[in-house]
Tab-separated table of C-alpha atoms and ligand atoms in Angstrom:
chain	number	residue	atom	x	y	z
A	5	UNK	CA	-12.644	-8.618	10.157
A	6	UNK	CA	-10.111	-6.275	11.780
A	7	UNK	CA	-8.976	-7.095	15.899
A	8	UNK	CA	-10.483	-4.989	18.464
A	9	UNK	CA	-7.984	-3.733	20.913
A	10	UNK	CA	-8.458	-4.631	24.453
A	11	UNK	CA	-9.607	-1.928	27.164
A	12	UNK	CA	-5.284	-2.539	28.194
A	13	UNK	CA	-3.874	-2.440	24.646
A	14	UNK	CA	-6.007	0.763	24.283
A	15	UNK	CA	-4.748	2.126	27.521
A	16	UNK	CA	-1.174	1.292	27.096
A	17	UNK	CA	-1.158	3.004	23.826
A	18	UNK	CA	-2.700	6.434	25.601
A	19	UNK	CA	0.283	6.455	27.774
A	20	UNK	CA	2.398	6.182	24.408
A	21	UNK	CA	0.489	9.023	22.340
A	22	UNK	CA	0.475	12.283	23.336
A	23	UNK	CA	-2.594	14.746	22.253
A	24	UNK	CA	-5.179	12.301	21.910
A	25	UNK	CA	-7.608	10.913	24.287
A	26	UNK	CA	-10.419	8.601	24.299
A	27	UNK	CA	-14.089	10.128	23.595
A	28	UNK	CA	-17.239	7.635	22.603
A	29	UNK	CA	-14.554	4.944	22.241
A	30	UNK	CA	-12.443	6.582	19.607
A	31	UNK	CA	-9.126	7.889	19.184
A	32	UNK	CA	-9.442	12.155	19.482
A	33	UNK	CA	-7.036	14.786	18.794
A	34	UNK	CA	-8.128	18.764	18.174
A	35	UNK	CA	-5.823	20.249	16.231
A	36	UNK	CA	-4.939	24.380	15.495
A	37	UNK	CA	-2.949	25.477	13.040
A	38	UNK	CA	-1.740	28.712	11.362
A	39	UNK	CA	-4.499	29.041	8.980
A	40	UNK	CA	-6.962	27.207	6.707
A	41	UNK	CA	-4.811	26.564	4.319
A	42	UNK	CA	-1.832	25.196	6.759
A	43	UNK	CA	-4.887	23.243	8.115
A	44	UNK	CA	-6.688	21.745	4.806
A	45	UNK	CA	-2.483	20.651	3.461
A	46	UNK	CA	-2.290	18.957	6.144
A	47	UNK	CA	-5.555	17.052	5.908
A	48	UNK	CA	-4.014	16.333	1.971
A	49	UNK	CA	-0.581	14.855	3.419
A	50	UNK	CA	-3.016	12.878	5.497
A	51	UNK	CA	-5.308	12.074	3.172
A	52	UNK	CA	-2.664	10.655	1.000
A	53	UNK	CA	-1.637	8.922	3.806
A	54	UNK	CA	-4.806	6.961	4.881
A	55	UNK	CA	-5.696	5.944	1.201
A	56	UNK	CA	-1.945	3.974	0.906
A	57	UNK	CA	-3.183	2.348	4.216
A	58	UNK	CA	-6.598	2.012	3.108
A	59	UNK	CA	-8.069	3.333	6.751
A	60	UNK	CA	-9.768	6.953	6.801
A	61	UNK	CA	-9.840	8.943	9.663
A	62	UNK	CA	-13.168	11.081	10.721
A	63	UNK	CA	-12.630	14.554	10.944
A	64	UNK	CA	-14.243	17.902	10.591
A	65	UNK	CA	-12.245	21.375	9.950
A	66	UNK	CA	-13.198	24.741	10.642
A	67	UNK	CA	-11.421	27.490	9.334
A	68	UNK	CA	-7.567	26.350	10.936
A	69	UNK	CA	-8.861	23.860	13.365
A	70	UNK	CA	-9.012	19.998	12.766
A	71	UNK	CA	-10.963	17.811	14.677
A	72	UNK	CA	-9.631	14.252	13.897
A	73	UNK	CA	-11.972	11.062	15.845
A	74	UNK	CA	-10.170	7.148	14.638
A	75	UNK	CA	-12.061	4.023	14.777
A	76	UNK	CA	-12.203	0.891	13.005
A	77	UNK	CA	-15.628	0.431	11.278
A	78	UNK	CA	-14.996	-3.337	10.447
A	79	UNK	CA	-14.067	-3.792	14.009
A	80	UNK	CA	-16.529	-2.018	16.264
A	81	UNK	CA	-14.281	0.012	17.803
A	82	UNK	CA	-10.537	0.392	18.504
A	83	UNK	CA	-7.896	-1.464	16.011
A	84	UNK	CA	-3.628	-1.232	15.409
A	85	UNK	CA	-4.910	0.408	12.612
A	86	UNK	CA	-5.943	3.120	14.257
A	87	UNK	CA	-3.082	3.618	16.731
A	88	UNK	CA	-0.330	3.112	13.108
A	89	UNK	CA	-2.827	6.347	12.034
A	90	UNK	CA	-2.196	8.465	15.070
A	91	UNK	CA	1.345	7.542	15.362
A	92	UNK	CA	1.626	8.817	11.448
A	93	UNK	CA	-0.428	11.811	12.258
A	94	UNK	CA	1.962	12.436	14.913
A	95	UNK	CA	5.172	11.691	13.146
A	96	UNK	CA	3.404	14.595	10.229
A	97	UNK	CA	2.762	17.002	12.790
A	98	UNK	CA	6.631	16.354	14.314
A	99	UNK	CA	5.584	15.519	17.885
B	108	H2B	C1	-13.776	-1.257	1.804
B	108	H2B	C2	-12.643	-0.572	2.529
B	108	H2B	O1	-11.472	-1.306	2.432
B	108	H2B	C3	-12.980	-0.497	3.999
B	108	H2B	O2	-14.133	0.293	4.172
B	108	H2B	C4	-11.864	0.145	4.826
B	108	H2B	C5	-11.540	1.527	4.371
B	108	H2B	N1	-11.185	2.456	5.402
B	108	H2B	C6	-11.519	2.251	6.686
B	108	H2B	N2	-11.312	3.181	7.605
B	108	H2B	C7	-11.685	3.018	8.869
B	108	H2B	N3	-11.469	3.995	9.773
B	108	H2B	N4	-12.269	1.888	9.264
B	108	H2B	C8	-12.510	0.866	8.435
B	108	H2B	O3	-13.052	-0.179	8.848
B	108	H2B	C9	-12.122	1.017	7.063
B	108	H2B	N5	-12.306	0.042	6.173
């Protein structure tokens, strides 16, 4: 069973992440991009990235715009794991 972050772990890692926010108790960022196909490579890198880790994001794309919601299903909410996936998602994006 994976921790659940505290409501001040999950706070104190908003103030470190820029672009994502807190909706329904998971970790949001809405993403643009030049065009589908920037859009969907990126979703591969990412992809690639959450199967070595073994933790998935949910996300839905439309046309060059990627909606991207973390949580930890074995923890009912909020985990590191989630925070290591922004900051990765972040790190691929170069912000
Ligand atoms: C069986 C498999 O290891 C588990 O389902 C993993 C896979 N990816 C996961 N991803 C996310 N976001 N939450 C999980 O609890 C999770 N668990």
């Amino acid at each position: 069973m994976t921790i659940k972050l505290t409501d001040q772990e999950i706070s104190d890692a908003l103030a470190q992440l820029k672009g994502w926010e807190l909706r329904e108790g998971k970790l949001c960022a809405d993403l643009e991009f030049e065009n589908f196909i920037s859009a969907f490579a990126f979703m591969t890198k990412i992809a690639m990235h959450a199967e070595k880790i073994d933790h998935h994001p949910e996300w839905r794309n439309v046309y060059r715009n990627l909606s991207i919601a973390l949580t930890t299903h074995d923890a009912g909410g909020l985990s590191a794991k989630d925070l290591a996936l922004a900051h990765a998602i972040d790190q691929e994006l170069g912000r």
